[in-house]
PDB file of C-alpha atoms in Angstrom:
ATOM      1  CA  MET A 125      95.717 101.427 133.952  1.00  0.00           C
ATOM      2  CA  GLN A 126      97.724 104.220 132.339  1.00  0.00           C
ATOM      3  CA  ASP A 127      97.108 105.268 128.706  1.00  0.00           C
ATOM      4  CA  ARG A 128     100.200 104.247 126.708  1.00  0.00           C
ATOM      5  CA  THR A 129      99.177 105.942 123.455  1.00  0.00           C
ATOM      6  CA  PRO A 130     101.968 108.216 122.215  1.00  0.00           C
ATOM      7  CA  PRO A 131     101.163 111.875 121.512  1.00  0.00           C
ATOM      8  CA  LEU A 132      99.823 112.535 118.011  1.00  0.00           C
ATOM      9  CA  SER A 133     102.920 114.551 117.099  1.00  0.00           C
ATOM     10  CA  ASP A 134     105.072 111.502 117.918  1.00  0.00           C
ATOM     11  CA  MET A 135     102.752 109.278 115.868  1.00  0.00           C
ATOM     12  CA  SER A 136     102.940 111.675 112.929  1.00  0.00           C
ATOM     13  CA  GLU A 137     106.733 111.718 113.145  1.00  0.00           C
ATOM     14  CA  ARG A 138     106.774 107.919 113.364  1.00  0.00           C
ATOM     15  CA  LEU A 139     104.535 107.701 110.289  1.00  0.00           C
ATOM     16  CA  PHE A 140     106.929 109.887 108.294  1.00  0.00           C
ATOM     17  CA  GLY A 141     109.804 107.676 109.479  1.00  0.00           C
ATOM     18  CA  PHE A 142     107.889 104.597 108.359  1.00  0.00           C
ATOM     19  CA  LEU A 143     107.233 106.135 104.940  1.00  0.00           C
ATOM     20  CA  SER A 144     110.915 107.017 104.574  1.00  0.00           C
ATOM     21  CA  ALA A 145     111.884 103.445 105.446  1.00  0.00           C
ATOM     22  CA  TYR A 146     109.363 102.173 102.896  1.00  0.00           C
ATOM     23  CA  GLN A 147     110.855 104.458 100.248  1.00  0.00           C
ATOM     24  CA  ARG A 148     114.351 103.158 101.065  1.00  0.00           C
ATOM     25  CA  LEU A 149     113.015  99.616 100.709  1.00  0.00           C
ATOM     26  CA  GLY A 150     111.607 100.540  97.301  1.00  0.00           C
ATOM     27  CA  ASN A 151     114.979 101.831  96.196  1.00  0.00           C
ATOM     28  CA  ARG A 152     116.902  98.820  97.531  1.00  0.00           C
ATOM     29  CA  GLN A 153     114.633  96.168  96.127  1.00  0.00           C
ATOM     30  CA  HIS A 154     115.290  97.190  92.520  1.00  0.00           C
ATOM     31  CA  THR A 155     118.859  95.914  92.297  1.00  0.00           C
ATOM     32  CA  TYR A 156     119.198  92.543  90.632  1.00  0.00           C
ATOM     33  CA  ASP A 157     122.388  90.784  89.517  1.00  0.00           C
ATOM     34  CA  GLY A 158     124.257  94.059  90.025  1.00  0.00           C
ATOM     35  CA  ILE A 159     121.794  96.001  87.843  1.00  0.00           C
ATOM     36  CA  THR A 160     119.876  98.815  89.531  1.00  0.00           C
ATOM     37  CA  LEU A 161     116.562  99.738  87.969  1.00  0.00           C
ATOM     38  CA  SER A 162     114.354 102.749  88.567  1.00  0.00           C
ATOM     39  CA  LEU A 163     110.771 102.133  89.628  1.00  0.00           C
ATOM     40  CA  ALA A 164     109.642 103.200  86.132  1.00  0.00           C
ATOM     41  CA  GLU A 165     112.021 100.670  84.554  1.00  0.00           C
ATOM     42  CA  VAL A 166     110.708  97.946  86.868  1.00  0.00           C
ATOM     43  CA  ARG A 167     107.141  98.812  85.877  1.00  0.00           C
ATOM     44  CA  MET A 168     108.164  98.612  82.203  1.00  0.00           C
ATOM     45  CA  LEU A 169     109.886  95.271  82.793  1.00  0.00           C
ATOM     46  CA  ASP A 170     106.735  93.956  84.505  1.00  0.00           C
ATOM     47  CA  CYS A 171     104.549  95.200  81.656  1.00  0.00           C
ATOM     48  CA  ILE A 172     106.716  93.544  79.013  1.00  0.00           C
ATOM     49  CA  ALA A 173     106.767  90.295  81.039  1.00  0.00           C
ATOM     50  CA  GLN A 174     102.972  90.299  81.250  1.00  0.00           C
ATOM     51  CA  ASN A 175     102.582  91.223  77.557  1.00  0.00           C
ATOM     52  CA  PRO A 176     105.358  89.558  75.530  1.00  0.00           C
ATOM     53  CA  ASP A 177     105.887  90.849  72.005  1.00  0.00           C
ATOM     54  CA  THR A 178     104.073  94.087  72.733  1.00  0.00           C
ATOM     55  CA  SER A 179     104.493  97.267  70.716  1.00  0.00           C
ATOM     56  CA  LEU A 180     105.825 100.580  72.004  1.00  0.00           C
ATOM     57  CA  ALA A 181     102.364 102.080  71.515  1.00  0.00           C
ATOM     58  CA  GLN A 182     100.812  99.346  73.654  1.00  0.00           C
ATOM     59  CA  LEU A 183     103.488  99.816  76.349  1.00  0.00           C
ATOM     60  CA  SER A 184     102.895 103.576  76.358  1.00  0.00           C
ATOM     61  CA  GLU A 185      99.174 103.074  76.770  1.00  0.00           C
ATOM     62  CA  ALA A 186      99.517 100.392  79.454  1.00  0.00           C
ATOM     63  CA  LEU A 187     101.932 102.534  81.478  1.00  0.00           C
ATOM     64  CA  ASN A 188     100.115 105.805  80.791  1.00  0.00           C
ATOM     65  CA  GLN A 189     103.203 107.548  79.450  1.00  0.00           C
ATOM     66  CA  SER A 190     104.276 109.152  76.190  1.00  0.00           C
ATOM     67  CA  ARG A 191     105.664 107.063  73.349  1.00  0.00           C
ATOM     68  CA  SER A 192     108.879 109.035  73.631  1.00  0.00           C
ATOM     69  CA  ALA A 193     109.252 108.094  77.311  1.00  0.00           C
ATOM     70  CA  SER A 194     108.492 104.457  76.502  1.00  0.00           C
ATOM     71  CA  PHE A 195     110.996 104.495  73.626  1.00  0.00           C
ATOM     72  CA  GLN A 196     113.732 105.900  75.887  1.00  0.00           C
ATOM     73  CA  MET A 197     112.994 103.389  78.622  1.00  0.00           C
ATOM     74  CA  VAL A 198     112.989 100.448  76.198  1.00  0.00           C
ATOM     75  CA  LYS A 199     116.269 101.783  74.823  1.00  0.00           C
ATOM     76  CA  ARG A 200     117.756 101.727  78.374  1.00  0.00           C
ATOM     77  CA  LEU A 201     116.420  98.228  79.083  1.00  0.00           C
ATOM     78  CA  THR A 202     117.828  97.067  75.757  1.00  0.00           C
ATOM     79  CA  SER A 203     121.234  98.589  76.517  1.00  0.00           C
ATOM     80  CA  MET A 204     121.231  96.749  79.862  1.00  0.00           C
ATOM     81  CA  GLY A 205     120.498  93.482  78.050  1.00  0.00           C
ATOM     82  CA  LEU A 206     117.070  93.061  79.657  1.00  0.00           C
ATOM     83  CA  ALA A 207     114.846  93.628  76.624  1.00  0.00           C
ATOM     84  CA  SER A 208     115.084  93.308  72.882  1.00  0.00           C
ATOM     85  CA  LYS A 209     113.226  94.877  69.987  1.00  0.00           C
ATOM     86  CA  HIS A 210     112.368  92.914  66.879  1.00  0.00           C
ATOM     87  CA  THR A 211     109.892  93.006  64.035  1.00  0.00           C
ATOM     88  CA  ALA A 212     106.718  90.966  63.966  1.00  0.00           C
ATOM     89  CA  ASP A 213     103.862  90.546  61.494  1.00  0.00           C
ATOM     90  CA  SER A 214     106.159  90.147  58.502  1.00  0.00           C
ATOM     91  CA  GLY A 215     108.249  93.162  59.426  1.00  0.00           C
ATOM     92  CA  HIS A 216     105.380  95.623  59.779  1.00  0.00           C
ATOM     93  CA  ARG A 217     105.445  96.076  63.547  1.00  0.00           C
ATOM     94  CA  VAL A 218     108.259  96.525  66.064  1.00  0.00           C
ATOM     95  CA  VAL A 219     107.654  94.658  69.322  1.00  0.00           C
ATOM     96  CA  VAL A 220     109.516  94.368  72.601  1.00  0.00           C
ATOM     97  CA  SER A 221     110.299  91.198  74.566  1.00  0.00           C
ATOM     98  CA  LEU A 222     112.400  90.342  77.571  1.00  0.00           C
ATOM     99  CA  THR A 223     115.747  88.674  77.086  1.00  0.00           C
ATOM    100  CA  ARG A 224     116.748  85.655  79.175  1.00  0.00           C
ATOM    101  CA  GLN A 225     118.411  88.022  81.619  1.00  0.00           C
ATOM    102  CA  GLY A 226     115.272  90.206  81.670  1.00  0.00           C
ATOM    103  CA  ILE A 227     113.131  87.161  82.395  1.00  0.00           C
ATOM    104  CA  ARG A 228     115.540  86.077  85.167  1.00  0.00           C
ATOM    105  CA  ILE A 229     115.441  89.529  86.772  1.00  0.00           C
ATOM    106  CA  HIS A 230     111.659  89.705  86.491  1.00  0.00           C
ATOM    107  CA  THR A 231     111.418  86.263  88.116  1.00  0.00           C
ATOM    108  CA  GLN A 232     113.693  87.424  90.960  1.00  0.00           C
ATOM    109  CA  ARG A 233     111.465  90.479  91.442  1.00  0.00           C
ATOM    110  CA  VAL A 234     108.308  88.346  91.628  1.00  0.00           C
ATOM    111  CA  GLU A 235     109.996  86.004  94.119  1.00  0.00           C
ATOM    112  CA  ARG A 236     111.186  88.911  96.274  1.00  0.00           C
ATOM    113  CA  LEU A 237     107.706  90.428  96.340  1.00  0.00           C
ATOM    114  CA  ALA A 238     106.199  87.074  97.320  1.00  0.00           C
ATOM    115  CA  SER A 239     108.772  86.686 100.092  1.00  0.00           C
ATOM    116  CA  LEU A 240     108.152  90.219 101.363  1.00  0.00           C
ATOM    117  CA  SER A 241     104.409  89.635 101.240  1.00  0.00           C
ATOM    118  CA  GLN A 242     104.769  86.460 103.330  1.00  0.00           C
ATOM    119  CA  LEU A 243     106.894  88.279 105.908  1.00  0.00           C
ATOM    120  CA  ILE A 244     104.370  91.113 106.170  1.00  0.00           C
ATOM    121  CA  GLU A 245     101.502  88.653 106.475  1.00  0.00           C
ATOM    122  CA  SER A 246     103.326  86.839 109.298  1.00  0.00           C
ATOM    123  CA  VAL A 247     103.498  90.139 111.184  1.00  0.00           C
ATOM    124  CA  LEU A 248      99.856  91.010 110.462  1.00  0.00           C
ATOM    125  CA  GLU A 249      98.684  87.574 111.688  1.00  0.00           C
ATOM    126  CA  ARG A 250      99.730  88.597 115.203  1.00  0.00           C
ATOM    127  CA  TYR A 251      96.974  91.230 115.404  1.00  0.00           C
ATOM    128  CA  PRO A 252      93.230  90.811 115.877  1.00  0.00           C
ATOM    129  CA  PRO A 253      90.995  91.403 112.839  1.00  0.00           C
ATOM    130  CA  GLU A 254      89.332  94.425 114.490  1.00  0.00           C
ATOM    131  CA  PHE A 255      92.689  96.155 114.852  1.00  0.00           C
ATOM    132  CA  LEU A 256      93.629  95.395 111.241  1.00  0.00           C
ATOM    133  CA  GLN A 257      90.283  96.785 110.104  1.00  0.00           C
ATOM    134  CA  SER A 258      91.028 100.006 112.017  1.00  0.00           C
ATOM    135  CA  VAL A 259      94.469 100.203 110.396  1.00  0.00           C
ATOM    136  CA  ASP A 260      92.857  99.699 106.983  1.00  0.00           C
ATOM    137  CA  VAL A 261      90.455 102.569 107.649  1.00  0.00           C
ATOM    138  CA  LEU A 262      93.352 104.721 108.892  1.00  0.00           C
ATOM    139  CA  MET A 263      95.392 104.047 105.735  1.00  0.00           C
ATOM    140  CA  GLY A 264      92.389 104.951 103.571  1.00  0.00           C
ATOM    141  CA  GLN A 265      91.903 108.220 105.430  1.00  0.00           C
ATOM    142  CA  LEU A 266      95.601 109.095 105.129  1.00  0.00           C
ATOM    143  CA  GLU A 267      95.467 108.392 101.391  1.00  0.00           C
ATOM    144  CA  GLU A 268      92.522 110.792 101.155  1.00  0.00           C
ATOM    145  CA  VAL A 269      94.606 113.491 102.884  1.00  0.00           C
ATOM    146  CA  TRP A 270      97.500 112.946 100.468  1.00  0.00           C
ATOM    147  CA  ASP A 271      95.217 112.843  97.433  1.00  0.00           C
ATOM    148  CA  SER A 272      93.288 115.936  98.508  1.00  0.00           C
ATOM    149  CA  GLY A 273      96.331 118.182  98.224  1.00  0.00           C
ATOM    150  CA  LEU A 274      95.126 120.097 101.305  1.00  0.00           C
ATOM    151  CA  TRP A 275      98.645 120.010 102.672  1.00  0.00           C
ATOM    152  CA  LEU A 276      99.870 121.999  99.654  1.00  0.00           C
ATOM    153  CA  SER A 277      97.739 125.006 100.585  1.00  0.00           C
ATOM    154  CA  ASP A 278      98.851 127.939 102.731  1.00  0.00           C
ATOM    155  CA  ASN A 279      95.632 127.748 104.752  1.00  0.00           C
ATOM    156  CA  THR A 280      95.714 124.022 105.452  1.00  0.00           C
ATOM    157  CA  THR A 281      94.923 124.363 109.160  1.00  0.00           C
ATOM    158  CA  ALA A 282      91.820 126.472 108.566  1.00  0.00           C
ATOM    159  CA  ARG A 283      90.542 124.063 105.916  1.00  0.00           C
ATOM    160  CA  LEU A 284      91.198 121.044 108.126  1.00  0.00           C
ATOM    161  CA  GLU A 285      89.333 122.725 111.001  1.00  0.00           C
ATOM    162  CA  ASP A 286      86.412 123.451 108.665  1.00  0.00           C
ATOM    163  CA  ASP A 287      86.379 119.810 107.515  1.00  0.00           C
ATOM    164  CA  THR A 288      86.501 118.579 111.120  1.00  0.00           C
ATOM    165  CA  ALA A 289      83.612 120.853 112.090  1.00  0.00           C
ATOM    166  CA  GLN A 290      81.627 119.656 109.060  1.00  0.00           C
ATOM    167  CA  ASP A 291      82.330 116.005 109.962  1.00  0.00           C
ATOM    168  CA  ALA A 292      81.112 116.674 113.527  1.00  0.00           C
ATOM    169  CA  ASN A 293      77.922 118.270 112.183  1.00  0.00           C
ATOM    170  CA  ASP A 294      77.370 115.354 109.821  1.00  0.00           C
ATOM    171  CA  THR A 295      77.614 112.817 112.661  1.00  0.00           C
ATOM    172  CA  GLY A 296      75.686 114.914 115.170  1.00  0.00           C
ATOM    173  CA  ASP A 297      78.733 115.431 117.404  1.00  0.00           C
ATOM    174  CA  VAL A 298      79.513 118.783 118.899  1.00  0.00           C
ATOM    175  CA  ALA A 299      82.763 120.253 117.555  1.00  0.00           C
TER     176      ALA A 299
END
């Protein structure tokens, strides 16, 4: 039986193609009722939906961004008719809530994500658990590469070779 595994360079290229397709999906899925939202705006919309009548300070903290950035984003969502600001606690605190249109768009987003999740699960069900476990390990290792920042260095190859040699020593394999 002949080995049908593609060369690693082809797999790497395919992975980058997959990531590009995923990024395109991310961009496409944020258009609702003719309104296109950035990923940051979608995250803000989700946060407001999960925490109705929340303050700008609470939004900033929840989203790990500056109050200025949160203020600007709420201003954009308000101008699009998706959020509204009003006073609470007898006029002492300004809070943000979703409008009816904001709630409708958030609901559409949740439904789309559920639909996408079901479609992905129907594909994953076709594979044996051992294979899926290997894919899970692979994704974790790729995330480690991205998070390490090794690829940003001028001497990436030398550092990767050193890491590979160290891994071989750790497992008792000969490099």
